[in-house]
Short mmCIF file of C-alpha atoms in Angstrom, two decimals:
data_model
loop_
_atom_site.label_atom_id
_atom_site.label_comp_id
_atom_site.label_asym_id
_atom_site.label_seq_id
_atom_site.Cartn_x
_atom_site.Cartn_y
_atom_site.Cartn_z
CA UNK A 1 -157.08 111.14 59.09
CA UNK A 2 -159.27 108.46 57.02
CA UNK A 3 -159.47 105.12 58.48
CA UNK A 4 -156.48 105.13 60.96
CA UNK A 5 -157.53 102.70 63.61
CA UNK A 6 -156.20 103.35 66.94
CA UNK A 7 -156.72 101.90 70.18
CA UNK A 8 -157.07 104.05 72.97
CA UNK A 9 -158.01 103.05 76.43
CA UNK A 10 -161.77 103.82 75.86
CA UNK A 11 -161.67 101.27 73.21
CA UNK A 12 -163.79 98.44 74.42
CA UNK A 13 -162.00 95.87 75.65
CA UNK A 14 -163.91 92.79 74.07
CA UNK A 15 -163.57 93.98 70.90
CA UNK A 16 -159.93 93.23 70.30
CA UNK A 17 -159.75 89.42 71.10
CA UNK A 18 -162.56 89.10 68.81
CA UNK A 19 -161.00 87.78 65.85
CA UNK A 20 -159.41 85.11 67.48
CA UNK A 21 -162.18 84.10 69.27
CA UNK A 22 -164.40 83.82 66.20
CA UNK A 23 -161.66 80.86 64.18
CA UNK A 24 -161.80 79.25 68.07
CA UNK A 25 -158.50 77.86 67.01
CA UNK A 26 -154.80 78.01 69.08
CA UNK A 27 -152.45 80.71 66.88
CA UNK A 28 -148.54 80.30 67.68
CA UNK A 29 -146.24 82.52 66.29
CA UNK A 30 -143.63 84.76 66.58
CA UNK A 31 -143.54 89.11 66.89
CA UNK A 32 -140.26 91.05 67.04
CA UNK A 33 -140.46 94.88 68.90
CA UNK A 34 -138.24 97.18 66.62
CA UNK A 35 -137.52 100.89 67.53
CA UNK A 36 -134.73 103.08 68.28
CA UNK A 37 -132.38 102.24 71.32
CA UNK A 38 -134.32 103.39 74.28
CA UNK A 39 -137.38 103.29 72.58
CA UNK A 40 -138.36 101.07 75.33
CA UNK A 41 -138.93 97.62 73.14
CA UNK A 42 -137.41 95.08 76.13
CA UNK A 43 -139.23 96.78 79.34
CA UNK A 44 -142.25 95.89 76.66
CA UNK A 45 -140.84 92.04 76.69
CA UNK A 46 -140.49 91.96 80.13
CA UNK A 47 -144.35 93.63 80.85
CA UNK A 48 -145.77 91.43 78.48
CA UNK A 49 -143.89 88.22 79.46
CA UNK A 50 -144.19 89.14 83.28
CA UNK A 51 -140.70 88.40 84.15
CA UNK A 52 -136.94 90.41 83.83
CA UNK A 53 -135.61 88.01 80.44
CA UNK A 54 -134.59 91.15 78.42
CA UNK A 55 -131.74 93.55 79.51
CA UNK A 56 -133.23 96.95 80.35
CA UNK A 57 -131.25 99.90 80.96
CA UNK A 58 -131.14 103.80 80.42
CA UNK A 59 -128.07 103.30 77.94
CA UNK A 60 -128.73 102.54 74.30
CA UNK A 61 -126.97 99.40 72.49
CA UNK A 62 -127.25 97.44 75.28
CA UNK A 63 -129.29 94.43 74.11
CA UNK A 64 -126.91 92.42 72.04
CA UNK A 65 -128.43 88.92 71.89
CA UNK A 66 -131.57 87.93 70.60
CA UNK A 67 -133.56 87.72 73.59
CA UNK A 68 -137.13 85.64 73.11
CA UNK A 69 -140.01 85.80 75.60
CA UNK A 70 -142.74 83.50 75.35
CA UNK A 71 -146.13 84.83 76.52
CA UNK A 72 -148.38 81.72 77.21
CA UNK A 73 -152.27 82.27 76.66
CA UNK A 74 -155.11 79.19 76.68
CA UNK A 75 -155.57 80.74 72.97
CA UNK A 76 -152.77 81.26 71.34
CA UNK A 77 -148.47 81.59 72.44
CA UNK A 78 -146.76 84.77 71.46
CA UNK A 79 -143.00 84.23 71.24
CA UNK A 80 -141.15 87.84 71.35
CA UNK A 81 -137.80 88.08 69.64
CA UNK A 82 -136.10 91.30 71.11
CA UNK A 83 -133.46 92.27 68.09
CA UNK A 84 -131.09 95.00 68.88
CA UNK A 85 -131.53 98.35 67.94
CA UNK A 86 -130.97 99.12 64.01
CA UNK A 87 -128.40 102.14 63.70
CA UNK A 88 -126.01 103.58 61.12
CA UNK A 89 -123.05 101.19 61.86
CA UNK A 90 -119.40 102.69 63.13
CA UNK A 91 -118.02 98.80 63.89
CA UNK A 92 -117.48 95.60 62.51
CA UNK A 93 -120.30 94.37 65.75
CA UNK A 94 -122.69 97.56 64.49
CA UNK A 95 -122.81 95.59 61.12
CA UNK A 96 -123.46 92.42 62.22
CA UNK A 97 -125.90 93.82 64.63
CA UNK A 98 -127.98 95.31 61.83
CA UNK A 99 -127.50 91.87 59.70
CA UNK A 100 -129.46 90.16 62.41
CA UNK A 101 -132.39 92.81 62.61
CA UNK A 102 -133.05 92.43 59.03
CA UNK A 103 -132.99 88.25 58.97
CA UNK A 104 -135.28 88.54 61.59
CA UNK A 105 -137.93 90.89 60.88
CA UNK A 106 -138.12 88.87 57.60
CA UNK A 107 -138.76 85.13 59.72
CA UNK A 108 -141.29 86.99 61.86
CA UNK A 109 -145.44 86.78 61.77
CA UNK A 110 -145.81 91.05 62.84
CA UNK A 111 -143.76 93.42 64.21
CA UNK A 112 -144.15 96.23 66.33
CA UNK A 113 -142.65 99.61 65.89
CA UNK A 114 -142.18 100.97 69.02
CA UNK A 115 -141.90 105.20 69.70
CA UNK A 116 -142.02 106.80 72.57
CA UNK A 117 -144.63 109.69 73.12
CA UNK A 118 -142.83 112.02 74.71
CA UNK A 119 -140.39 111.80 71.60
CA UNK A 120 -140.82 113.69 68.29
CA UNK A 121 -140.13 111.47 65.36
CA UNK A 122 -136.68 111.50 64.32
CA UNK A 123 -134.37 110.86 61.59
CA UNK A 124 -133.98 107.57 63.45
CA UNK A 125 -137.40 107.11 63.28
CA UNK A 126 -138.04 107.14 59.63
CA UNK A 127 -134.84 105.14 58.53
CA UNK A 128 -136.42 102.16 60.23
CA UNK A 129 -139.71 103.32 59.48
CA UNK A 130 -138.23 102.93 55.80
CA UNK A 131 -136.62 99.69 56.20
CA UNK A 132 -139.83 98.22 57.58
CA UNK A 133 -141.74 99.62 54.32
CA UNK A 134 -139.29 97.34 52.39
CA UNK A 135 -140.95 94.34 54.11
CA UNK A 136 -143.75 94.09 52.48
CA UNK A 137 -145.76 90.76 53.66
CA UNK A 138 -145.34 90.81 57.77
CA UNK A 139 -148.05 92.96 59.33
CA UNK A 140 -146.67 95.93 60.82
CA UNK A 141 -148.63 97.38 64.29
CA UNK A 142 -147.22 100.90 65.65
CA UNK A 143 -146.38 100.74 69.44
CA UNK A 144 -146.26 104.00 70.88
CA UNK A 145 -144.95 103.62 74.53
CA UNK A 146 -143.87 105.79 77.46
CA UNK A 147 -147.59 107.33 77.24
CA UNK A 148 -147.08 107.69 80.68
CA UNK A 149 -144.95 110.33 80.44
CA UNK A 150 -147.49 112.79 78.26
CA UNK A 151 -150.44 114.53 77.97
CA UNK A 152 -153.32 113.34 76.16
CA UNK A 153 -153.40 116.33 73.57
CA UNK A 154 -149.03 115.49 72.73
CA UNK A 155 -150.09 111.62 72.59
CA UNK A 156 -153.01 112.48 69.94
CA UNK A 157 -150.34 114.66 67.85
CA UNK A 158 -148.08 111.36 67.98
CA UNK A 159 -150.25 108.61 67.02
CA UNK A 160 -151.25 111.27 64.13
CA UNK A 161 -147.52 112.08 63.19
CA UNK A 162 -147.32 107.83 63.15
CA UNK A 163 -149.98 107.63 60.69
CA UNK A 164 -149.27 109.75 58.70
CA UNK A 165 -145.54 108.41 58.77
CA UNK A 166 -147.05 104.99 57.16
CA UNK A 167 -148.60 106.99 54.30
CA UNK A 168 -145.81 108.50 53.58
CA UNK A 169 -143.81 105.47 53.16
CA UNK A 170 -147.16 103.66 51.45
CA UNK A 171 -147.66 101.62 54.21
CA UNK A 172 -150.53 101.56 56.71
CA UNK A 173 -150.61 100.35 60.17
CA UNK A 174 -152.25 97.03 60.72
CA UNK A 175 -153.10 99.07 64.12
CA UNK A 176 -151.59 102.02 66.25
CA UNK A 177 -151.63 101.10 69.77
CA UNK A 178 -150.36 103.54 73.01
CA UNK A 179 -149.05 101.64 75.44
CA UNK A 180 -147.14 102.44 79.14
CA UNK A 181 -145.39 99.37 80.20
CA UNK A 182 -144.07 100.95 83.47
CA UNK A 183 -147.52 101.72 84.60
CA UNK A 184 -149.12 98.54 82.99
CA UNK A 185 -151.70 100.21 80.84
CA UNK A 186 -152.98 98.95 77.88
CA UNK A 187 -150.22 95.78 77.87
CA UNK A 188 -152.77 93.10 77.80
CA UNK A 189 -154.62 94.62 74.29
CA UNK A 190 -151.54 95.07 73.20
CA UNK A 191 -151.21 90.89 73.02
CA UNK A 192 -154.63 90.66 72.34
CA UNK A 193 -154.07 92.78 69.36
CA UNK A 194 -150.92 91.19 68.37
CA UNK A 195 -152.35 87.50 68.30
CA UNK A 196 -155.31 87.15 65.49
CA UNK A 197 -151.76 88.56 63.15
CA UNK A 198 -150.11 85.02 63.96
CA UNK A 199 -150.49 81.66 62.23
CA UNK A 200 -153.33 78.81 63.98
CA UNK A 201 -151.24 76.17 65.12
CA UNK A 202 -150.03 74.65 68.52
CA UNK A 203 -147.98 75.75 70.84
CA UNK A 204 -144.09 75.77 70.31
CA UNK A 205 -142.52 75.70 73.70
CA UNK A 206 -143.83 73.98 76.59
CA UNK A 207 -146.50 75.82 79.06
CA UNK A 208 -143.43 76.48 81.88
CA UNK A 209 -140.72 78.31 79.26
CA UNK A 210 -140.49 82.22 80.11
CA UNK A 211 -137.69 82.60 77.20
CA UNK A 212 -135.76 80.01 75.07
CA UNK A 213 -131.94 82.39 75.19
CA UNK A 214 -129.48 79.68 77.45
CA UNK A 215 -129.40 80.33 81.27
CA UNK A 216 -125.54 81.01 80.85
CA UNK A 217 -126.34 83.83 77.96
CA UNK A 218 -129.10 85.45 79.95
CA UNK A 219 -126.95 85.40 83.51
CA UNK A 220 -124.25 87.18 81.41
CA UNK A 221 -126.67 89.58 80.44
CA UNK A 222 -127.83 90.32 84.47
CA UNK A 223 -124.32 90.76 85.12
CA UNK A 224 -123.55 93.15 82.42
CA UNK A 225 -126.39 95.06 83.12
CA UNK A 226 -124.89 95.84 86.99
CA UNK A 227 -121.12 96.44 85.59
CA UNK A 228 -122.86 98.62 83.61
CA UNK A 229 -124.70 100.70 85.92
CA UNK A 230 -123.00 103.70 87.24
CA UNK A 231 -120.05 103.50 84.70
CA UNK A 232 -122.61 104.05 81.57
CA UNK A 233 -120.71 107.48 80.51
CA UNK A 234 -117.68 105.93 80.55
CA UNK A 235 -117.97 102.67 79.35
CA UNK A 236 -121.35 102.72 77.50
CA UNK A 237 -120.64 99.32 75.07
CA UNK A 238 -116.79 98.58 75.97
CA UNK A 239 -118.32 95.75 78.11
CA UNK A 240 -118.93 92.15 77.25
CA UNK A 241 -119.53 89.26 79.34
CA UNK A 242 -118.99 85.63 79.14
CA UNK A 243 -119.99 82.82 81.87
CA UNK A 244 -116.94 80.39 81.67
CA UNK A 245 -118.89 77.43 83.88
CA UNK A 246 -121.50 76.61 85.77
CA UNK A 247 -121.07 73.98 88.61
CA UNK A 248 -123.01 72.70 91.42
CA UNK A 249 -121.19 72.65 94.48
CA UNK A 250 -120.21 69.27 95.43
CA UNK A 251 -120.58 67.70 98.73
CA UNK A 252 -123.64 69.85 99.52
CA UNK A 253 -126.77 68.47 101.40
CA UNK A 254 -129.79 68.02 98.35
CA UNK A 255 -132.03 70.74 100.32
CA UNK A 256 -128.75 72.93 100.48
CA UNK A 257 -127.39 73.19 96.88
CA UNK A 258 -124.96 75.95 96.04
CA UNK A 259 -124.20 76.92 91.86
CA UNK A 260 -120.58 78.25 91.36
CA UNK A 261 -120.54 80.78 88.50
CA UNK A 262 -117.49 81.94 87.10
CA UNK A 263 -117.67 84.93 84.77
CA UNK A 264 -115.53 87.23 82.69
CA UNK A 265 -116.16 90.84 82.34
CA UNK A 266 -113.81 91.57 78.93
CA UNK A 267 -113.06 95.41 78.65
CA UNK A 268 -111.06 97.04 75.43
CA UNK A 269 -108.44 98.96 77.49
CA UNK A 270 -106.13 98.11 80.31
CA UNK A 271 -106.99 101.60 81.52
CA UNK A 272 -111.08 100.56 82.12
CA UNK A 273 -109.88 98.02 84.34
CA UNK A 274 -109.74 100.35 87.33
CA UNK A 275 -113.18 101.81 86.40
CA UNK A 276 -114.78 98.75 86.17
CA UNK A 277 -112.88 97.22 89.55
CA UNK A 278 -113.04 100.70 91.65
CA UNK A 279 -111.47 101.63 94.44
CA UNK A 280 -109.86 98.72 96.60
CA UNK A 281 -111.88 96.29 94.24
CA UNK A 282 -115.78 98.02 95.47
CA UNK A 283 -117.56 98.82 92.32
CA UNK A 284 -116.72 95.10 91.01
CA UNK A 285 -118.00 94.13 94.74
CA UNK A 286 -120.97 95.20 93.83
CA UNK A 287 -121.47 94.46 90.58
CA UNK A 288 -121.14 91.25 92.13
CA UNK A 289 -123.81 91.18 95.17
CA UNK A 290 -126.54 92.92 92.77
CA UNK A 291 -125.90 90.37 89.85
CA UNK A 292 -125.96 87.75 92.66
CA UNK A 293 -129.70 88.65 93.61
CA UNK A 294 -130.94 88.69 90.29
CA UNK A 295 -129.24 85.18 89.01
CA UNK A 296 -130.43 83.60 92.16
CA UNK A 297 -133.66 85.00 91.31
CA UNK A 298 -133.94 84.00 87.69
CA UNK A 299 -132.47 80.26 88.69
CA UNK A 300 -134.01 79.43 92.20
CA UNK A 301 -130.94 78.65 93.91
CA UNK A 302 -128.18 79.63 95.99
CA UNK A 303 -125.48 81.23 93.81
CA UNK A 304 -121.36 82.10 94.43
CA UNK A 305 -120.43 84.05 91.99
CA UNK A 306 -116.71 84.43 91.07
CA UNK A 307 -115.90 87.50 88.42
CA UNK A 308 -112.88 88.38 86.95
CA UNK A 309 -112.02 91.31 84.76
CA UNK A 310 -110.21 90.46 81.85
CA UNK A 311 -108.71 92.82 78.67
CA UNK A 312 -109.74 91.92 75.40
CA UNK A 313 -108.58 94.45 73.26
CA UNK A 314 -110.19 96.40 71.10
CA UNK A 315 -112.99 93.65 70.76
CA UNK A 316 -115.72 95.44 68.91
CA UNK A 317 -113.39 95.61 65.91
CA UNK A 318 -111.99 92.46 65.80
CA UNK A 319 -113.77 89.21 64.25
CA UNK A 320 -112.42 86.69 66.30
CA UNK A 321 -112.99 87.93 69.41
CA UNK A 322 -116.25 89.04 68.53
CA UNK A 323 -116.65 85.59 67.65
CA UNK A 324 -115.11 83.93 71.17
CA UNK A 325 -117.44 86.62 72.89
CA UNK A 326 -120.79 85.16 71.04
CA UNK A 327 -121.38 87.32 68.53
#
Protein backbone atom coordinates (compact mmCIF):
# COMPACT_ATOMS: atom_id res chain seq x y z
CA UNK A 1 0.00 0.00 0.00
CA UNK A 2 3.08 2.60 0.23
CA UNK A 3 2.26 5.90 1.56
CA UNK A 4 -1.59 6.01 1.17
CA UNK A 5 -2.70 8.33 3.89
CA UNK A 6 -6.02 7.71 5.25
CA UNK A 7 -7.93 9.07 7.96
CA UNK A 8 -9.73 6.87 10.06
CA UNK A 9 -11.51 7.76 13.20
CA UNK A 10 -8.49 6.80 15.44
CA UNK A 11 -6.60 9.39 13.63
CA UNK A 12 -5.91 12.08 16.13
CA UNK A 13 -7.98 14.73 15.84
CA UNK A 14 -5.44 17.73 16.24
CA UNK A 15 -3.44 16.61 13.73
CA UNK A 16 -5.55 17.56 10.75
CA UNK A 17 -6.15 21.36 11.36
CA UNK A 18 -2.53 21.57 11.77
CA UNK A 19 -1.48 23.02 8.66
CA UNK A 20 -3.69 25.74 8.80
CA UNK A 21 -3.01 26.58 12.07
CA UNK A 22 0.75 26.78 11.52
CA UNK A 23 0.34 29.92 8.29
CA UNK A 24 -2.29 31.45 11.19
CA UNK A 25 -3.82 33.03 8.17
CA UNK A 26 -7.88 33.04 6.98
CA UNK A 27 -8.03 30.50 3.64
CA UNK A 28 -11.33 31.11 1.43
CA UNK A 29 -12.00 29.03 -1.29
CA UNK A 30 -14.09 26.92 -3.05
CA UNK A 31 -14.49 22.59 -3.11
CA UNK A 32 -16.93 20.82 -5.43
CA UNK A 33 -18.23 16.95 -4.17
CA UNK A 34 -18.21 14.81 -7.46
CA UNK A 35 -19.46 11.13 -7.52
CA UNK A 36 -22.01 9.07 -9.08
CA UNK A 37 -25.80 9.99 -8.58
CA UNK A 38 -26.57 8.69 -5.19
CA UNK A 39 -23.22 8.66 -4.19
CA UNK A 40 -24.45 10.78 -1.46
CA UNK A 41 -22.39 14.23 -2.42
CA UNK A 42 -25.52 16.79 -1.28
CA UNK A 43 -26.58 14.95 2.18
CA UNK A 44 -22.53 15.73 2.49
CA UNK A 45 -23.45 19.64 1.69
CA UNK A 46 -26.14 19.68 3.86
CA UNK A 47 -24.00 17.81 7.03
CA UNK A 48 -21.26 19.96 6.48
CA UNK A 49 -23.18 23.26 5.99
CA UNK A 50 -25.73 22.25 8.84
CA UNK A 51 -28.77 23.17 7.00
CA UNK A 52 -31.23 21.36 4.00
CA UNK A 53 -29.68 23.88 0.80
CA UNK A 54 -29.03 20.83 -1.50
CA UNK A 55 -31.86 18.56 -2.88
CA UNK A 56 -31.51 15.08 -1.40
CA UNK A 57 -33.41 12.23 -2.52
CA UNK A 58 -33.20 8.34 -3.16
CA UNK A 59 -33.56 9.05 -7.07
CA UNK A 60 -30.48 9.83 -9.11
CA UNK A 61 -30.35 13.08 -11.48
CA UNK A 62 -32.09 14.98 -9.23
CA UNK A 63 -29.75 17.90 -8.45
CA UNK A 64 -29.89 20.06 -11.50
CA UNK A 65 -28.63 23.49 -10.35
CA UNK A 66 -25.49 24.32 -8.97
CA UNK A 67 -26.23 24.39 -5.45
CA UNK A 68 -23.33 26.28 -3.14
CA UNK A 69 -23.09 25.93 0.64
CA UNK A 70 -20.94 28.09 2.52
CA UNK A 71 -19.44 26.56 5.69
CA UNK A 72 -18.27 29.55 7.92
CA UNK A 73 -15.17 28.80 10.28
CA UNK A 74 -13.12 31.73 12.46
CA UNK A 75 -10.19 30.21 10.12
CA UNK A 76 -11.00 29.86 6.96
CA UNK A 77 -14.80 29.74 4.65
CA UNK A 78 -15.38 26.67 2.59
CA UNK A 79 -17.84 27.41 -0.21
CA UNK A 80 -19.31 23.91 -1.62
CA UNK A 81 -20.44 23.86 -5.22
CA UNK A 82 -22.77 20.71 -5.56
CA UNK A 83 -22.49 19.93 -9.60
CA UNK A 84 -24.77 17.32 -10.86
CA UNK A 85 -23.88 13.97 -11.37
CA UNK A 86 -21.49 13.29 -14.56
CA UNK A 87 -23.15 10.41 -16.75
CA UNK A 88 -23.01 9.14 -20.33
CA UNK A 89 -25.56 11.67 -21.81
CA UNK A 90 -29.06 10.34 -23.59
CA UNK A 91 -30.47 14.29 -23.85
CA UNK A 92 -29.78 17.54 -25.04
CA UNK A 93 -30.08 18.56 -20.71
CA UNK A 94 -27.59 15.27 -20.05
CA UNK A 95 -25.06 17.29 -22.22
CA UNK A 96 -25.31 20.40 -20.83
CA UNK A 97 -25.36 18.84 -17.48
CA UNK A 98 -21.93 17.29 -18.03
CA UNK A 99 -20.67 20.78 -19.70
CA UNK A 100 -21.18 22.34 -16.32
CA UNK A 101 -19.34 19.54 -14.22
CA UNK A 102 -16.31 19.94 -16.25
CA UNK A 103 -16.21 24.12 -16.12
CA UNK A 104 -16.47 23.67 -12.68
CA UNK A 105 -14.17 21.20 -11.40
CA UNK A 106 -11.65 23.25 -13.46
CA UNK A 107 -12.62 26.92 -11.34
CA UNK A 108 -12.42 24.90 -8.13
CA UNK A 109 -9.44 24.89 -5.23
CA UNK A 110 -10.05 20.59 -4.43
CA UNK A 111 -12.53 18.31 -5.04
CA UNK A 112 -13.84 15.45 -3.41
CA UNK A 113 -14.66 12.16 -4.95
CA UNK A 114 -17.26 10.78 -3.16
CA UNK A 115 -18.05 6.56 -3.08
CA UNK A 116 -20.05 4.91 -1.07
CA UNK A 117 -18.69 1.87 1.04
CA UNK A 118 -21.14 -0.38 0.76
CA UNK A 119 -20.63 0.02 -3.15
CA UNK A 120 -18.01 -1.84 -5.25
CA UNK A 121 -16.35 0.46 -7.70
CA UNK A 122 -18.03 0.63 -10.87
CA UNK A 123 -17.68 1.43 -14.40
CA UNK A 124 -19.20 4.71 -13.22
CA UNK A 125 -16.66 4.99 -10.88
CA UNK A 126 -13.62 4.98 -12.99
CA UNK A 127 -15.02 7.16 -15.94
CA UNK A 128 -15.05 10.03 -13.48
CA UNK A 129 -12.25 8.71 -11.72
CA UNK A 130 -10.65 9.23 -15.33
CA UNK A 131 -11.98 12.55 -16.04
CA UNK A 132 -10.68 13.83 -12.72
CA UNK A 133 -7.05 12.39 -13.71
CA UNK A 134 -7.34 14.81 -16.69
CA UNK A 135 -7.31 17.70 -14.16
CA UNK A 136 -4.18 17.83 -13.30
CA UNK A 137 -3.54 21.03 -10.88
CA UNK A 138 -6.76 20.94 -8.30
CA UNK A 139 -6.03 18.62 -5.38
CA UNK A 140 -8.14 15.71 -5.47
CA UNK A 141 -9.28 14.10 -1.71
CA UNK A 142 -11.32 10.64 -1.93
CA UNK A 143 -14.61 10.78 0.14
CA UNK A 144 -15.80 7.50 0.90
CA UNK A 145 -19.31 7.90 2.55
CA UNK A 146 -22.22 5.74 3.72
CA UNK A 147 -19.49 4.01 6.14
CA UNK A 148 -22.32 3.63 8.17
CA UNK A 149 -23.70 1.10 6.36
CA UNK A 150 -20.43 -1.45 6.52
CA UNK A 151 -18.20 -3.33 8.34
CA UNK A 152 -14.86 -2.27 9.17
CA UNK A 153 -13.03 -5.22 7.28
CA UNK A 154 -15.48 -4.14 3.61
CA UNK A 155 -14.53 -0.33 4.46
CA UNK A 156 -10.62 -1.30 4.64
CA UNK A 157 -11.06 -3.30 1.17
CA UNK A 158 -12.65 0.11 -0.19
CA UNK A 159 -10.37 2.75 0.82
CA UNK A 160 -7.68 0.10 -0.63
CA UNK A 161 -9.64 -0.51 -3.98
CA UNK A 162 -9.65 3.75 -3.94
CA UNK A 163 -6.03 3.86 -3.77
CA UNK A 164 -5.15 1.80 -5.77
CA UNK A 165 -7.79 3.34 -8.31
CA UNK A 166 -5.49 6.70 -8.19
CA UNK A 167 -2.42 4.66 -9.20
CA UNK A 168 -3.89 3.31 -11.76
CA UNK A 169 -4.92 6.45 -13.33
CA UNK A 170 -1.31 8.11 -12.06
CA UNK A 171 -2.88 10.07 -9.67
CA UNK A 172 -2.64 9.94 -5.88
CA UNK A 173 -5.03 11.10 -3.33
CA UNK A 174 -4.18 14.32 -1.62
CA UNK A 175 -6.07 12.18 1.27
CA UNK A 176 -8.72 9.28 1.55
CA UNK A 177 -11.18 10.15 4.09
CA UNK A 178 -14.44 7.72 5.34
CA UNK A 179 -17.05 9.65 6.20
CA UNK A 180 -21.04 8.89 7.39
CA UNK A 181 -22.95 12.03 7.04
CA UNK A 182 -26.24 10.46 8.31
CA UNK A 183 -24.65 9.50 11.52
CA UNK A 184 -22.30 12.62 11.68
CA UNK A 185 -19.00 10.85 11.94
CA UNK A 186 -15.97 12.09 10.83
CA UNK A 187 -17.81 15.40 9.02
CA UNK A 188 -15.91 17.94 10.91
CA UNK A 189 -12.15 16.38 9.70
CA UNK A 190 -13.54 16.11 6.72
CA UNK A 191 -13.53 20.30 6.56
CA UNK A 192 -10.65 20.37 8.53
CA UNK A 193 -8.97 18.33 5.94
CA UNK A 194 -10.43 20.09 3.07
CA UNK A 195 -9.28 23.71 4.23
CA UNK A 196 -5.20 23.95 4.38
CA UNK A 197 -6.05 22.76 0.15
CA UNK A 198 -7.70 26.37 -0.29
CA UNK A 199 -6.11 29.73 -1.07
CA UNK A 200 -5.29 32.40 2.32
CA UNK A 201 -7.50 35.13 1.76
CA UNK A 202 -10.74 36.66 3.35
CA UNK A 203 -13.86 35.62 3.47
CA UNK A 204 -16.21 35.82 0.32
CA UNK A 205 -19.72 35.92 1.58
CA UNK A 206 -20.82 37.52 4.63
CA UNK A 207 -20.76 35.50 8.17
CA UNK A 208 -24.94 34.97 7.93
CA UNK A 209 -25.01 33.32 4.07
CA UNK A 210 -25.88 29.41 4.32
CA UNK A 211 -25.78 29.22 0.27
CA UNK A 212 -25.54 31.94 -2.48
CA UNK A 213 -28.37 29.76 -5.23
CA UNK A 214 -31.63 32.57 -5.26
CA UNK A 215 -34.43 31.86 -2.67
CA UNK A 216 -36.85 31.39 -5.75
CA UNK A 217 -34.30 28.57 -7.34
CA UNK A 218 -33.83 26.78 -4.06
CA UNK A 219 -37.87 26.89 -3.09
CA UNK A 220 -38.31 25.28 -6.58
CA UNK A 221 -35.98 22.77 -5.65
CA UNK A 222 -38.06 21.91 -2.03
CA UNK A 223 -40.99 21.65 -4.10
CA UNK A 224 -39.67 19.35 -6.65
CA UNK A 225 -38.23 17.28 -4.24
CA UNK A 226 -42.06 16.52 -2.62
CA UNK A 227 -43.72 16.14 -6.32
CA UNK A 228 -41.14 13.90 -6.57
CA UNK A 229 -41.54 11.69 -3.75
CA UNK A 230 -43.76 8.76 -4.18
CA UNK A 231 -44.01 9.15 -8.05
CA UNK A 232 -40.00 8.52 -8.44
CA UNK A 233 -40.65 5.22 -10.71
CA UNK A 234 -42.77 6.92 -12.76
CA UNK A 235 -41.63 10.18 -13.24
CA UNK A 236 -37.94 9.99 -12.13
CA UNK A 237 -36.62 13.46 -14.17
CA UNK A 238 -39.94 14.38 -16.25
CA UNK A 239 -40.32 17.09 -13.52
CA UNK A 240 -39.19 20.67 -13.51
CA UNK A 241 -40.19 23.49 -11.49
CA UNK A 242 -40.33 27.14 -11.83
CA UNK A 243 -41.51 29.86 -9.08
CA UNK A 244 -43.44 32.44 -11.27
CA UNK A 245 -43.58 35.26 -8.18
CA UNK A 246 -43.08 35.91 -4.96
CA UNK A 247 -45.34 38.52 -3.15
CA UNK A 248 -45.95 39.65 0.26
CA UNK A 249 -49.41 39.74 1.11
CA UNK A 250 -50.68 43.16 1.24
CA UNK A 251 -52.74 44.65 3.89
CA UNK A 252 -51.21 42.34 6.52
CA UNK A 253 -50.33 43.51 10.13
CA UNK A 254 -46.03 43.86 10.17
CA UNK A 255 -45.94 41.00 13.01
CA UNK A 256 -48.40 38.97 10.68
CA UNK A 257 -46.79 38.85 7.18
CA UNK A 258 -47.97 36.23 4.73
CA UNK A 259 -45.53 35.36 1.21
CA UNK A 260 -47.75 34.24 -1.78
CA UNK A 261 -45.80 31.75 -3.94
CA UNK A 262 -46.97 30.78 -7.15
CA UNK A 263 -45.26 27.83 -8.79
CA UNK A 264 -45.33 25.67 -11.88
CA UNK A 265 -44.73 22.04 -11.86
CA UNK A 266 -43.96 21.49 -15.96
CA UNK A 267 -44.38 17.70 -16.88
CA UNK A 268 -43.53 16.23 -20.62
CA UNK A 269 -46.88 14.41 -21.14
CA UNK A 270 -50.50 15.33 -20.77
CA UNK A 271 -50.84 11.79 -19.48
CA UNK A 272 -48.37 12.60 -16.10
CA UNK A 273 -50.74 15.16 -15.28
CA UNK A 274 -53.02 12.79 -13.39
CA UNK A 275 -50.00 11.18 -11.67
CA UNK A 276 -48.63 14.15 -10.54
CA UNK A 277 -52.33 15.72 -9.45
CA UNK A 278 -53.81 12.20 -8.03
CA UNK A 279 -56.91 11.32 -7.24
CA UNK A 280 -59.52 14.28 -6.73
CA UNK A 281 -56.35 16.64 -6.83
CA UNK A 282 -54.54 14.68 -3.27
CA UNK A 283 -51.07 13.84 -4.25
CA UNK A 284 -50.62 17.61 -5.59
CA UNK A 285 -52.37 18.46 -2.01
CA UNK A 286 -49.67 17.25 -0.59
CA UNK A 287 -46.98 18.02 -2.48
CA UNK A 288 -48.24 21.21 -1.47
CA UNK A 289 -48.54 21.10 2.56
CA UNK A 290 -44.95 19.25 2.74
CA UNK A 291 -43.25 21.88 0.36
CA UNK A 292 -45.15 24.45 2.50
CA UNK A 293 -43.23 23.34 5.78
CA UNK A 294 -40.00 23.29 4.34
CA UNK A 295 -40.19 26.90 2.40
CA UNK A 296 -41.56 28.37 5.53
CA UNK A 297 -38.72 26.82 7.16
CA UNK A 298 -35.92 27.86 4.87
CA UNK A 299 -37.57 31.65 4.71
CA UNK A 300 -38.97 32.35 8.31
CA UNK A 301 -42.32 33.26 7.36
CA UNK A 302 -45.76 32.39 6.81
CA UNK A 303 -46.14 30.96 3.28
CA UNK A 304 -49.49 30.30 0.74
CA UNK A 305 -48.45 28.44 -1.73
CA UNK A 306 -50.41 28.27 -5.04
CA UNK A 307 -49.17 25.29 -7.63
CA UNK A 308 -50.26 24.59 -10.85
CA UNK A 309 -49.37 21.75 -13.13
CA UNK A 310 -48.54 22.74 -16.42
CA UNK A 311 -47.37 20.51 -19.83
CA UNK A 312 -44.30 21.41 -21.35
CA UNK A 313 -43.65 18.97 -23.79
CA UNK A 314 -41.03 16.97 -24.25
CA UNK A 315 -38.76 19.58 -22.37
CA UNK A 316 -35.57 17.69 -21.80
CA UNK A 317 -35.07 17.68 -25.57
CA UNK A 318 -35.89 20.90 -26.50
CA UNK A 319 -33.46 24.08 -26.15
CA UNK A 320 -35.80 26.63 -25.56
CA UNK A 321 -37.65 25.32 -23.03
CA UNK A 322 -34.77 24.06 -21.38
CA UNK A 323 -33.77 27.49 -21.55
CA UNK A 324 -37.32 29.17 -20.10
CA UNK A 325 -36.99 26.33 -17.36
CA UNK A 326 -33.28 27.64 -16.20
CA UNK A 327 -31.13 25.50 -17.65
Amino acid sequence: MGAMSVRTPSSEPSEPSEPSKASGAHRAGFACFVGRPNAGKSTLTNALVGQKVAITADQPQTTRHTVRGIVHRPDAQLILVDTPGLHKPRTLLGERLNDVVRTTWAEVDVIGFCLPANEKLGPGDRFIAKELAAIKKTPKIAIVTKTDLVESKALAEQLIAIDQLGRELGFEWAEIVPVSAVAGQQVDLLADLLVPLLPEGPALYPEGDLTDEPEQVMIAELIREAALEGVRDELPHSIAVVVEEMLPREDRPADKPLLDIHAFVYIERPSQKGIIIGPKGQRLKQVGIKSRKQIEALLGTPVFLDLHVKVAKDWQRDPRQLRKLGF
